[in-house]
mmCIF file of C-alpha atoms and ligand atoms in Angstrom:
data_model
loop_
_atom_site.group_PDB
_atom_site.id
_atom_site.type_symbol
_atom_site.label_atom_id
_atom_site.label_comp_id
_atom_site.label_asym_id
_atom_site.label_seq_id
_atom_site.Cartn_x
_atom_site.Cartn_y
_atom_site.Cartn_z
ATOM 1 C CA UNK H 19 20.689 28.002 -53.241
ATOM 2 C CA UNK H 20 20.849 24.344 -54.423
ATOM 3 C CA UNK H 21 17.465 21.975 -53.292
ATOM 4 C CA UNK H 22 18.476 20.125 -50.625
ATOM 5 C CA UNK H 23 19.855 23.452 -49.257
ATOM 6 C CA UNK H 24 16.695 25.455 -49.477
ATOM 7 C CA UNK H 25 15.172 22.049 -47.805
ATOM 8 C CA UNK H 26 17.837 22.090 -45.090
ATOM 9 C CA UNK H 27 16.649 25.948 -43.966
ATOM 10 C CA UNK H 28 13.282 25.699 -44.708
ATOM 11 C CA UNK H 29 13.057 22.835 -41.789
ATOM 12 C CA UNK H 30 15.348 24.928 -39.621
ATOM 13 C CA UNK H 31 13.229 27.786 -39.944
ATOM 14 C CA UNK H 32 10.048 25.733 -39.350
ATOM 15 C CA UNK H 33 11.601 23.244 -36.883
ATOM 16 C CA UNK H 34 14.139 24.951 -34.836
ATOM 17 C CA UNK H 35 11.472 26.382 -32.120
ATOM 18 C CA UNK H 36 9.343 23.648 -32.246
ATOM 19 C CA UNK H 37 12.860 21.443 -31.378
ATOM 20 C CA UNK H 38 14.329 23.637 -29.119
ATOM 21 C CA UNK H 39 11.202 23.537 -26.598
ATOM 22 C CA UNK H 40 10.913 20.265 -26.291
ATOM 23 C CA UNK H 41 14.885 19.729 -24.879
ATOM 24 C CA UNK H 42 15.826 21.122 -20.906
ATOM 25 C CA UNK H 43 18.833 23.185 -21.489
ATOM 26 C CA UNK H 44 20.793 24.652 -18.351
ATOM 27 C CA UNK H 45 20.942 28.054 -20.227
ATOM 28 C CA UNK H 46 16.922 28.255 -20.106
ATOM 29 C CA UNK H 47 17.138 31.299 -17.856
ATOM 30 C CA UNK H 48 20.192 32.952 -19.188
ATOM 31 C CA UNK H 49 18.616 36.102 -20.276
ATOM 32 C CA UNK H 50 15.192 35.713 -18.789
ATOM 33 C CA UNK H 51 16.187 35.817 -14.439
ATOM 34 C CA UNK H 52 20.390 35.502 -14.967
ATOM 35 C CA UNK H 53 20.064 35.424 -11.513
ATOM 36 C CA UNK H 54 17.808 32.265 -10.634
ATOM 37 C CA UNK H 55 20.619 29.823 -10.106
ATOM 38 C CA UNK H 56 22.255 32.190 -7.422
ATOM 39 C CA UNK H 57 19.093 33.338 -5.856
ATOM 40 C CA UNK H 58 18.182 29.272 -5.166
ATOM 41 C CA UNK H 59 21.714 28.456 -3.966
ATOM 42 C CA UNK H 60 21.834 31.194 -1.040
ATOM 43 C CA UNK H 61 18.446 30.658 0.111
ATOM 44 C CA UNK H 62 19.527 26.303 0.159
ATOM 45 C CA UNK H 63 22.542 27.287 1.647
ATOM 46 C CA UNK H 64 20.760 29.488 4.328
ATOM 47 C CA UNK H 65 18.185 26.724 5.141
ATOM 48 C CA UNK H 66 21.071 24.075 4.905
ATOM 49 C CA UNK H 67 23.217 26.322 7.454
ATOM 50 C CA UNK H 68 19.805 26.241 9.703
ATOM 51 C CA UNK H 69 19.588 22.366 9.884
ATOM 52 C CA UNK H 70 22.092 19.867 8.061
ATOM 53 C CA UNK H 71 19.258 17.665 7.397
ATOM 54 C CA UNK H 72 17.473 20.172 5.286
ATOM 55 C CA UNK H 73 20.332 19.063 2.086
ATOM 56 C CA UNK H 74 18.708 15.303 2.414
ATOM 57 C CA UNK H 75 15.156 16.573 2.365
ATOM 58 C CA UNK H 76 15.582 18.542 -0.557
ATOM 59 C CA UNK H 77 17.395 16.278 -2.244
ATOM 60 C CA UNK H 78 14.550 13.759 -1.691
ATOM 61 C CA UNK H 79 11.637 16.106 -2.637
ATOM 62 C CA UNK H 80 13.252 16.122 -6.614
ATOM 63 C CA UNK H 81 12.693 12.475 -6.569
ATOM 64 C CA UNK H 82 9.375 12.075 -4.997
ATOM 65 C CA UNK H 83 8.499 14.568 -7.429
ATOM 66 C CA UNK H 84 10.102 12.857 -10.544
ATOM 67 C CA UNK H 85 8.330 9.376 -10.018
ATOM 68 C CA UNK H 86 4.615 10.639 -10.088
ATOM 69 C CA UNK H 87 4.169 12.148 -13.562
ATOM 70 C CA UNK H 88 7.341 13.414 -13.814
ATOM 71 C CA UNK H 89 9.649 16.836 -12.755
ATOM 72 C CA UNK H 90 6.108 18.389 -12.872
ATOM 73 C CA UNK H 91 6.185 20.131 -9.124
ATOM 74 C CA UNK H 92 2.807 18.352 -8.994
ATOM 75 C CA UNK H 93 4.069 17.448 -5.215
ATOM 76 C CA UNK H 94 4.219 20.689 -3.874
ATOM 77 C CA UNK H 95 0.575 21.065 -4.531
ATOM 78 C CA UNK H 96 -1.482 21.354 -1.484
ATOM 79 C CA UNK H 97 -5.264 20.473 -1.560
ATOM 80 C CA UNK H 98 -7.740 22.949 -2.794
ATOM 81 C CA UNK H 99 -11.154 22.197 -5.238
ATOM 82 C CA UNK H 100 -10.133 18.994 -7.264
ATOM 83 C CA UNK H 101 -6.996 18.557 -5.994
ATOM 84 C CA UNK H 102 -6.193 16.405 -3.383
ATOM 85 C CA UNK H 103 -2.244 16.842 -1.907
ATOM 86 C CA UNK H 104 0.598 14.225 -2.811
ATOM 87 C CA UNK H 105 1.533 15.445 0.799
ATOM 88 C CA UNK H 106 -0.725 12.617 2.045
ATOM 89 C CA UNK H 107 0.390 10.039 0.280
ATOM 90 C CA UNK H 108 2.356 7.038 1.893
ATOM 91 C CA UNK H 109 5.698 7.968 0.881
ATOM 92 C CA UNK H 110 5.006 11.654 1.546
ATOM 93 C CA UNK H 111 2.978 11.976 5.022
ATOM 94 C CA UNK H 112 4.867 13.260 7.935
ATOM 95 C CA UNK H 113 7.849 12.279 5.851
ATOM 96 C CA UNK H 114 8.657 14.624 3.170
ATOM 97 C CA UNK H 115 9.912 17.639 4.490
ATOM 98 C CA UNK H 116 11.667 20.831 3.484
ATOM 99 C CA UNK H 117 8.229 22.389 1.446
ATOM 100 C CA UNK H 118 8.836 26.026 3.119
ATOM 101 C CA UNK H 119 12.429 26.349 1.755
ATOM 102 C CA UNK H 120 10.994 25.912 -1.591
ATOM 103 C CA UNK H 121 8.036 28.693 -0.811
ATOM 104 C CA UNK H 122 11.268 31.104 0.242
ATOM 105 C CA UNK H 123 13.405 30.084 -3.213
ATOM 106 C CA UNK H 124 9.777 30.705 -5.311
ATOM 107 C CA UNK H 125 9.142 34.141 -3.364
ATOM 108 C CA UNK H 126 12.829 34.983 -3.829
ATOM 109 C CA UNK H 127 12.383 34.366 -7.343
ATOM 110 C CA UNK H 128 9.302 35.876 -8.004
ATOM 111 C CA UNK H 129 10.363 39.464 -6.596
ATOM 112 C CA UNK H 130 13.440 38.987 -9.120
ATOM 113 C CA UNK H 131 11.623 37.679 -12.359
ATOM 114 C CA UNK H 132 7.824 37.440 -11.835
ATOM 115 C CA UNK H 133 6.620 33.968 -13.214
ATOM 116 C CA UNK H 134 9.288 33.164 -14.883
ATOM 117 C CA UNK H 135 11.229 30.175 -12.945
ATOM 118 C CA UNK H 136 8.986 27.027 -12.459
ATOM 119 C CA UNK H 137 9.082 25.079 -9.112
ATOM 120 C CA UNK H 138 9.820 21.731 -11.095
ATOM 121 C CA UNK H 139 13.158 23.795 -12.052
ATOM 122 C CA UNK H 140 13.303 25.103 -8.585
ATOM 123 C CA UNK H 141 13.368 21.826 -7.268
ATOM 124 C CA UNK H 142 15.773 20.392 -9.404
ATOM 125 C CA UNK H 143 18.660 23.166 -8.671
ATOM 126 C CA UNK H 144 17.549 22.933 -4.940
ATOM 127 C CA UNK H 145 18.508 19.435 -5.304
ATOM 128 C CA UNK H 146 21.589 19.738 -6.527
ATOM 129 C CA UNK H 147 22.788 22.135 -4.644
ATOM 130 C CA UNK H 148 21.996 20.590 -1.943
ATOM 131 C CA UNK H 149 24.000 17.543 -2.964
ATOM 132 C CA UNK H 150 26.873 19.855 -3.362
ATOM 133 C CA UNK H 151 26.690 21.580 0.068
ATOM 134 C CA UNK H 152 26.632 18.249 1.901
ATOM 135 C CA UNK H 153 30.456 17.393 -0.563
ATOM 136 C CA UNK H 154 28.632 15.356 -3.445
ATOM 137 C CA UNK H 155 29.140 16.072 -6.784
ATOM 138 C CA UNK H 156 28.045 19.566 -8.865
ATOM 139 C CA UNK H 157 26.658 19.194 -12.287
ATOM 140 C CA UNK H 158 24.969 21.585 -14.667
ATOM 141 C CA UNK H 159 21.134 21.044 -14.360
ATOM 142 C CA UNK H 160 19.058 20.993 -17.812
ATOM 143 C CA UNK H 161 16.445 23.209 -17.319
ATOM 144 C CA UNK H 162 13.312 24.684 -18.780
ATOM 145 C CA UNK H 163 10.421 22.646 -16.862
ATOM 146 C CA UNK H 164 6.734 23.697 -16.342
ATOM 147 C CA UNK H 165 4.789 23.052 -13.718
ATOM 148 C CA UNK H 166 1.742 20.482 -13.542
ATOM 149 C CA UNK H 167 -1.971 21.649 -13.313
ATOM 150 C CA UNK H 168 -2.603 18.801 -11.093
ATOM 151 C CA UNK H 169 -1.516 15.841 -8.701
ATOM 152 C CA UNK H 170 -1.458 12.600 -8.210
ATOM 153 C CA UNK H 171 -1.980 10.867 -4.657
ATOM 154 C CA UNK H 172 -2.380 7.045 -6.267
ATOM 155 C CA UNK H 173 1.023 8.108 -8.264
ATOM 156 C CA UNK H 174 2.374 9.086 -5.361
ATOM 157 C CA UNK H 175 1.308 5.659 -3.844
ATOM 158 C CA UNK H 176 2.294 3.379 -5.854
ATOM 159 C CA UNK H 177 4.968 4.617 -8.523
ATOM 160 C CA UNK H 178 7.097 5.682 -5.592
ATOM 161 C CA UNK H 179 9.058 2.841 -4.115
ATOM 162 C CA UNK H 180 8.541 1.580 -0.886
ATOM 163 C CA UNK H 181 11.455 0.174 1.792
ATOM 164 C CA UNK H 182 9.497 -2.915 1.926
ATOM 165 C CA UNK H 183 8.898 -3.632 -1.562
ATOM 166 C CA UNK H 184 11.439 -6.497 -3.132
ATOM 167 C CA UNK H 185 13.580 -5.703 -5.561
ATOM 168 C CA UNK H 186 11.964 -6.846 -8.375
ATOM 169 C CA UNK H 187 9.370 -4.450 -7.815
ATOM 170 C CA UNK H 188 12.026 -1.774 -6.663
ATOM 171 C CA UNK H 189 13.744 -2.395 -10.251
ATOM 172 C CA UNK H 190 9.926 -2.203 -11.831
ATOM 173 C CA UNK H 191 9.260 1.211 -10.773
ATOM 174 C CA UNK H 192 12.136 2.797 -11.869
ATOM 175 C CA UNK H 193 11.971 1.059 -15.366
ATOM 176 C CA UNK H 194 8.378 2.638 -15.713
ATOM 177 C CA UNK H 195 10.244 6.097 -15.117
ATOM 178 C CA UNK H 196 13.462 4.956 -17.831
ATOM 179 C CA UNK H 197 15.927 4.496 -15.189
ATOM 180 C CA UNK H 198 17.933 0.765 -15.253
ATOM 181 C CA UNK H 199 19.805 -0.803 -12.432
ATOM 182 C CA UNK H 200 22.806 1.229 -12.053
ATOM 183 C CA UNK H 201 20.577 4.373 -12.078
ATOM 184 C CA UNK H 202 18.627 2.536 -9.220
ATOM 185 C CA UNK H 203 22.143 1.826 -6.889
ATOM 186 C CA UNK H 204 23.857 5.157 -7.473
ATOM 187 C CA UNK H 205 20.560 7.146 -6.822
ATOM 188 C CA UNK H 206 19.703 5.051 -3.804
ATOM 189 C CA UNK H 207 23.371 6.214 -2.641
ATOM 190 C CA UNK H 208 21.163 9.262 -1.589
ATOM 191 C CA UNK H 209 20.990 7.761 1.457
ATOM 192 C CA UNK H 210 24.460 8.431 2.603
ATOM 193 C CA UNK H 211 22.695 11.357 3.572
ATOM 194 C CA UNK H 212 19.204 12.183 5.940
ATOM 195 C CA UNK H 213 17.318 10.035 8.458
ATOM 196 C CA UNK H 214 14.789 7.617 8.424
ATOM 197 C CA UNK H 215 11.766 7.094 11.193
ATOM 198 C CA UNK H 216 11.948 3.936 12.972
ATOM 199 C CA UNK H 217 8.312 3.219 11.405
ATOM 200 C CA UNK H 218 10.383 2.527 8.088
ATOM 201 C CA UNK H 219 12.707 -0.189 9.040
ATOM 202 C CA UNK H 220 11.097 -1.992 12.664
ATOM 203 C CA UNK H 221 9.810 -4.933 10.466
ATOM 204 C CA UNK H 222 13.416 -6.177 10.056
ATOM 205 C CA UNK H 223 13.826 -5.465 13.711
ATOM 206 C CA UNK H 224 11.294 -7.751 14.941
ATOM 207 C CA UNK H 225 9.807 -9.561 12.278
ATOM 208 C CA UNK H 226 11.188 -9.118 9.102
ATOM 209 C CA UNK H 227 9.691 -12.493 6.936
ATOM 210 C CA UNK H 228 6.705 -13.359 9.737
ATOM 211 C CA UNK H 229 8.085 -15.754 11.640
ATOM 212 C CA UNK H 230 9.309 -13.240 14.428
ATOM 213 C CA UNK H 231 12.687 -13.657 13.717
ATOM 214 C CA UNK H 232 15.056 -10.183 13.098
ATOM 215 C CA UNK H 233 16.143 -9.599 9.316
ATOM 216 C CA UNK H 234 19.014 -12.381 9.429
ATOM 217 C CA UNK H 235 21.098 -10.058 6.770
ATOM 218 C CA UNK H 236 20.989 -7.070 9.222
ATOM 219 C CA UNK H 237 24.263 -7.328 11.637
ATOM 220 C CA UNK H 238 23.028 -8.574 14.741
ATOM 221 C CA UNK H 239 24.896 -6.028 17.099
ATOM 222 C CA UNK H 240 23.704 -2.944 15.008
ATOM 223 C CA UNK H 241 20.043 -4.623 14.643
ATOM 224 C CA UNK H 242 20.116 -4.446 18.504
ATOM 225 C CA UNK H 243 21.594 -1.412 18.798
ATOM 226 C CA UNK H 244 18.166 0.026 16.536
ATOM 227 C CA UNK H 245 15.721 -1.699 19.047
ATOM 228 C CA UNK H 246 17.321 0.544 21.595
ATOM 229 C CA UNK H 247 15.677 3.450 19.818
ATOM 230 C CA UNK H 248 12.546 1.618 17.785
ATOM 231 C CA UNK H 249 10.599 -0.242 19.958
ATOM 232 C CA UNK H 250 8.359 -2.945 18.932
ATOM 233 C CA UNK H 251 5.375 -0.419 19.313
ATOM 234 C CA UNK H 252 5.307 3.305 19.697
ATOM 235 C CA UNK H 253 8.196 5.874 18.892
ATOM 236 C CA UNK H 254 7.281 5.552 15.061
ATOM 237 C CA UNK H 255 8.616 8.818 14.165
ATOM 238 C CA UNK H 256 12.276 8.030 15.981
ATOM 239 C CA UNK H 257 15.051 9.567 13.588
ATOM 240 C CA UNK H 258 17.684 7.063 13.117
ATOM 241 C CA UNK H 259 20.820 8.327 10.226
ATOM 242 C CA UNK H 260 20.599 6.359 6.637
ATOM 243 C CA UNK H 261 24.565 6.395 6.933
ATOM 244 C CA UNK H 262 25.568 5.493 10.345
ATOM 245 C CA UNK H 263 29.310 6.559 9.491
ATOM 246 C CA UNK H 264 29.074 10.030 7.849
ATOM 247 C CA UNK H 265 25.300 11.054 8.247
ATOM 248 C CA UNK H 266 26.218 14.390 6.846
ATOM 249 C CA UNK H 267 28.875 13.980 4.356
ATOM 250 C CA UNK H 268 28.112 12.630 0.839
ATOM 251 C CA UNK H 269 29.771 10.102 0.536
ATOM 252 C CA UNK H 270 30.572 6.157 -0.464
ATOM 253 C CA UNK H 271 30.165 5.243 3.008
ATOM 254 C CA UNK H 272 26.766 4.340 2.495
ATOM 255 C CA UNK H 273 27.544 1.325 0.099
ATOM 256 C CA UNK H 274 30.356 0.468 2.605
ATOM 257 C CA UNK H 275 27.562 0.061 5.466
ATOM 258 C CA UNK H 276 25.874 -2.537 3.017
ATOM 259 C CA UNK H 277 28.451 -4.357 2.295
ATOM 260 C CA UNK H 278 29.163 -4.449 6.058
ATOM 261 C CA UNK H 279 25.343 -5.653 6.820
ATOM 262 C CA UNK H 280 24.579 -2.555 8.179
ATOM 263 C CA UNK H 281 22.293 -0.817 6.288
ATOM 264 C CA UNK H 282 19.295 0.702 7.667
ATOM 265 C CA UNK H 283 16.329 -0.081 4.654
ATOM 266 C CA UNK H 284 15.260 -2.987 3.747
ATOM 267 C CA UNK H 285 15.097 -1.358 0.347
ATOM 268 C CA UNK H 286 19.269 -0.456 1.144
ATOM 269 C CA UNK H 287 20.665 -4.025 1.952
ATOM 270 C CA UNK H 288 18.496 -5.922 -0.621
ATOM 271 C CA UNK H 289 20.877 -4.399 -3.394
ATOM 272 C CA UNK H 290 23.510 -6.548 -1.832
ATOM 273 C CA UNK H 291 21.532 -9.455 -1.128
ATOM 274 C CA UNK H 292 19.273 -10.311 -3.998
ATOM 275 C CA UNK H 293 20.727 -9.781 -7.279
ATOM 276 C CA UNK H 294 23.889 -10.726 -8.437
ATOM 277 C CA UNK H 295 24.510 -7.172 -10.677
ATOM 278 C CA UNK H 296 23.455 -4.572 -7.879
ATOM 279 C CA UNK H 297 25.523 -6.478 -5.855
ATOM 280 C CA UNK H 298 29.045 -6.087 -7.493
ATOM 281 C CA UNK H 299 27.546 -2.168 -8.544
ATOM 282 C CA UNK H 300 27.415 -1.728 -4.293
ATOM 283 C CA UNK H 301 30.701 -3.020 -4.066
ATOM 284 C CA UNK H 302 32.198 -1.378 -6.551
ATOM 285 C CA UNK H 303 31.014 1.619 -5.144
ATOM 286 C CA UNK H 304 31.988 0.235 -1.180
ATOM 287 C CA UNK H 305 35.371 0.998 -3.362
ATOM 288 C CA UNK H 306 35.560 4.049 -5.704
ATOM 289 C CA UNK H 307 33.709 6.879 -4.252
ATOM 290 C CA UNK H 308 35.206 9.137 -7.194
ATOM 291 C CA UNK H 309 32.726 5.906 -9.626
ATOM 292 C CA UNK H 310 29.885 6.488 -7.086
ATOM 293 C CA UNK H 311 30.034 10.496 -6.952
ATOM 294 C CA UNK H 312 30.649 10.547 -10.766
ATOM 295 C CA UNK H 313 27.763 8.429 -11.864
ATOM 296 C CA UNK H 314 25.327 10.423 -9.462
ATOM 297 C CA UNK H 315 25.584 13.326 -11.175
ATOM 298 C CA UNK H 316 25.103 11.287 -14.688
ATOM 299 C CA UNK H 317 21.963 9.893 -12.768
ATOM 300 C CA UNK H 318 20.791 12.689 -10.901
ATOM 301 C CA UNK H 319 20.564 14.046 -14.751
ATOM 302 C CA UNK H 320 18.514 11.257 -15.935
ATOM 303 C CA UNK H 321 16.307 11.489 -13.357
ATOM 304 C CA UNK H 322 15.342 14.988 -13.793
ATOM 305 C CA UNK H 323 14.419 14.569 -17.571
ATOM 306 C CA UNK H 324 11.436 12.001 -16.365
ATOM 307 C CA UNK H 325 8.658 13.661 -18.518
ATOM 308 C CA UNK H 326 9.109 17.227 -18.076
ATOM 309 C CA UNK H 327 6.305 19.413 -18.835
ATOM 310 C CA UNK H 328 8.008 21.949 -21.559
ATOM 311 C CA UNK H 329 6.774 24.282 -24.381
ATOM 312 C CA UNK H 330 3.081 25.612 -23.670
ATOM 313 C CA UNK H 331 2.319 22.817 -21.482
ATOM 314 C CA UNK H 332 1.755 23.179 -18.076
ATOM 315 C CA UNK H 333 2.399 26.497 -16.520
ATOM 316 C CA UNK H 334 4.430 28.665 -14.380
ATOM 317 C CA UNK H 335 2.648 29.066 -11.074
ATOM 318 C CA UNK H 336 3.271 31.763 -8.822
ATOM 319 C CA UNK H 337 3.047 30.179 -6.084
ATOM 320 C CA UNK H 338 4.147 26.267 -5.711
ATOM 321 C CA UNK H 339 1.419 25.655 -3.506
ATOM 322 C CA UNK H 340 -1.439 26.444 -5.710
ATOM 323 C CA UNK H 341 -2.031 26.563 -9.401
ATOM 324 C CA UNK H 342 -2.526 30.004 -11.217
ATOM 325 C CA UNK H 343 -5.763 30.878 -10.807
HETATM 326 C C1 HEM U 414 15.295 2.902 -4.302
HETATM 327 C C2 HEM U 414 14.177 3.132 -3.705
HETATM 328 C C3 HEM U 414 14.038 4.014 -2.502
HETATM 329 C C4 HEM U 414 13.353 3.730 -1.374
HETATM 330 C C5 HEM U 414 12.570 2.460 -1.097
HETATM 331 C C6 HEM U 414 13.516 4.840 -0.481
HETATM 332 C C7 HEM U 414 12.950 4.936 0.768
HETATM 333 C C8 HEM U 414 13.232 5.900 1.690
HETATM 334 C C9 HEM U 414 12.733 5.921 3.039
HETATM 335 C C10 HEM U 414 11.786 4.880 3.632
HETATM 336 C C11 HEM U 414 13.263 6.996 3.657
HETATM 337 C C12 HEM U 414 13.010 7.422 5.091
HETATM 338 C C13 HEM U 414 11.702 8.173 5.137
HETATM 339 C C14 HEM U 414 11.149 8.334 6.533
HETATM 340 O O1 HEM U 414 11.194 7.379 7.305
HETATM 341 O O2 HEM U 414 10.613 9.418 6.817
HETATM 342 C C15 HEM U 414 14.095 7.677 2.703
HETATM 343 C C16 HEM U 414 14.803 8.818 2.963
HETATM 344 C C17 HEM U 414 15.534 9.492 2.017
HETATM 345 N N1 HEM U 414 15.594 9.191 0.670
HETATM 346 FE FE1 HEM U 414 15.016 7.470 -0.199
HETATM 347 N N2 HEM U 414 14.290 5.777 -1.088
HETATM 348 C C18 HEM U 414 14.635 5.336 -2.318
HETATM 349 C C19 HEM U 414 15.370 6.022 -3.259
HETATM 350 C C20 HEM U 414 15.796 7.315 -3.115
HETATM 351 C C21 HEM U 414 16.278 8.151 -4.188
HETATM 352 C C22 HEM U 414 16.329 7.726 -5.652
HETATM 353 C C23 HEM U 414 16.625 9.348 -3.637
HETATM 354 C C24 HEM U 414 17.163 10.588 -4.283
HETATM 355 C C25 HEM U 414 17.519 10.687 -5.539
HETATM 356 C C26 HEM U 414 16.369 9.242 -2.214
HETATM 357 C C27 HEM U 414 16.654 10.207 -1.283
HETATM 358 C C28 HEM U 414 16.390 10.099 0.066
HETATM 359 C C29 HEM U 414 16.910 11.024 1.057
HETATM 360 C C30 HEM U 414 17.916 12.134 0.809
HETATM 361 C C31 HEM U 414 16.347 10.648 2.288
HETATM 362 C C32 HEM U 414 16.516 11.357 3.643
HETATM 363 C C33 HEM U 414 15.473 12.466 3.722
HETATM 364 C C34 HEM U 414 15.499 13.304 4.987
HETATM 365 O O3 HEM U 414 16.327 13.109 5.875
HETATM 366 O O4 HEM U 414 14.614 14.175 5.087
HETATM 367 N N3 HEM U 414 15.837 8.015 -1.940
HETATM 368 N N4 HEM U 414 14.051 7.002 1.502
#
């Protein structure tokens, strides 16, 4: 064997492991719990066939997780000695939803391969396959994440975006987490999916820029239609659809409503209003849904490789809840 040969499989031999752990890979439970992927999509599809809404929710809970040190499961912590929940956080509190499916996927799991399927992996098949049940896109999800030792409520706080922040910011906080613009409009095409509480949008309804004056770039008719239902004070939690056309279908129609003036966030219409690219990205969308559906799954992707905890870091709790004791 020549040199650069013997070089070539010495750093194989010594590198190959080391390598391999640090990639997801959607094989990563091939011969460890063959069945994980099937055992997650019939307990989704169960909960999905319960309540419609549960596909959004789940959906969302991967990306809430994502943004505060990455596909970690450090959300689905709940409080106990030093940890204090991500549940209360801003973003999170009587908003994020869906945290018992994912107890009934992990107990599922653990009866069929004990500690072997994380709950940052769990979340990121649930979320898929929830995308798929509600007619989005399928794609094969990279896999082989551990799960955090702790949480982070000021993560949760502030790397999350918020419907009122501006754009800027909105762009900001997804740059932090290695996602660019077009990342940023096809993800936030989520929303052609799930419900918002009236507590998330009423400042366009009434006073958008503090002159108590409606959001001028939110149709007028619609805006009015909204105050039916959100009232200047009181009925915070009101559910009003993110996609007033096909709440339950994943679809384009949600770049169609902003186009139209008519969508529900803040967070939603500025993508049409405020920058020149997002802009001609929504309408581009408003046209193709085959673009839009195609580059979610591309996203969706990207998304779920934000830091994952892989190798001997983090662990493989046994319940998502709680850390292993
Ligand atoms: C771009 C910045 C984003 C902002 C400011 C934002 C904000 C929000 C807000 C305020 C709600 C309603 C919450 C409530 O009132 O309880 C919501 C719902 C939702 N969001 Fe986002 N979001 C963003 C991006 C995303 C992304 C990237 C995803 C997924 C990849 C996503 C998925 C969802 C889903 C599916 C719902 C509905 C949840 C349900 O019905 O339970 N959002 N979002």
């Amino acid at each position: 064997m020549g040199f650069s040969m013997s070089v070539l499989v010495f750093s194989m031999l010594v590198f190959t492991p080391l390598c391999y752990s640090e990639y997801l890979n959607p094989q990563f439970y091939a011969r460890s719990c063959p069945k994980a992927q099937e055992i997650v999509r019939s307990v989704v599809a169960n909960a999905v066939a319960r309540e419609t809404r549960m596909a959004a929710s789940l959906l969302r809970l991967h990306f809430h997780d994502c943004f505060v040190k990455g596909c970690d499961a450090s959300l689905l912590l709940d409080s106990s000695g030093t940890i204090i929940s991500e549940k209360g956080s801003l973003p999170n509190n009587n908003s994020a939803r869906g945290f018992e499916v994912i107890d009934a996927i992990k107990s599922a799991l653990e009866k069929e391969c004990p500690q072997t399927v994380s709950c940052a992996d769990i979340l990121a098949i649930a979320a898929r396959d929830s995308t798929v049940l509600a007619g989005g896109p399928y794609w094969n999800v990279p896999l082989g994440r551990r799960d955090s030792t702790g949480a982070s409520l000021s993560g949760s706080n502030n790397n999350i975006p918020a419907p009122i922040n501006t754009l800027p910011t909105i762009i900001t906080k997804f740059k932090l987490v290695g996602l660019n613009t077009v990342d940023l409009v096809t993800l936030s095409g989520s929303h052609t999916i799930g419900f918002s509480r009236c507590t998330s949008f009423r400042q366009r309804l009434y006073n958008q820029t503090g002159n108590g004056q409606p959001d001028p770039t939110l149709d007028q008719s619609y805006a009015a239609q909204l105050r039916s239902g959100c009232p200047r004070s009181g009925g915070d939690n009101n559910l009003f659809p993110l996609d007033r056309v096909t709440p339950a279908k994943f679809d384009n129609h949600y770049f169609k409503n902003i186009v139209g003036a008519k969508g529900l966030l803040n967070s939603d219409e500025i993508l049409f209003t405020k920058s020149q690219t997002t802009m001609e990205l929504v309408k581009t969308y408003a046209e193709n849904n085959n673009l839009f559906i195609d580059q979610f799954a591309k996203s969706m992707i990207k998304m779920g490789n934000i830091s994952p905890l892989t190798g001997s870091r983090g662990e493989i709790r046994k319940n998502c809840r709680r850390i292993n004791t």
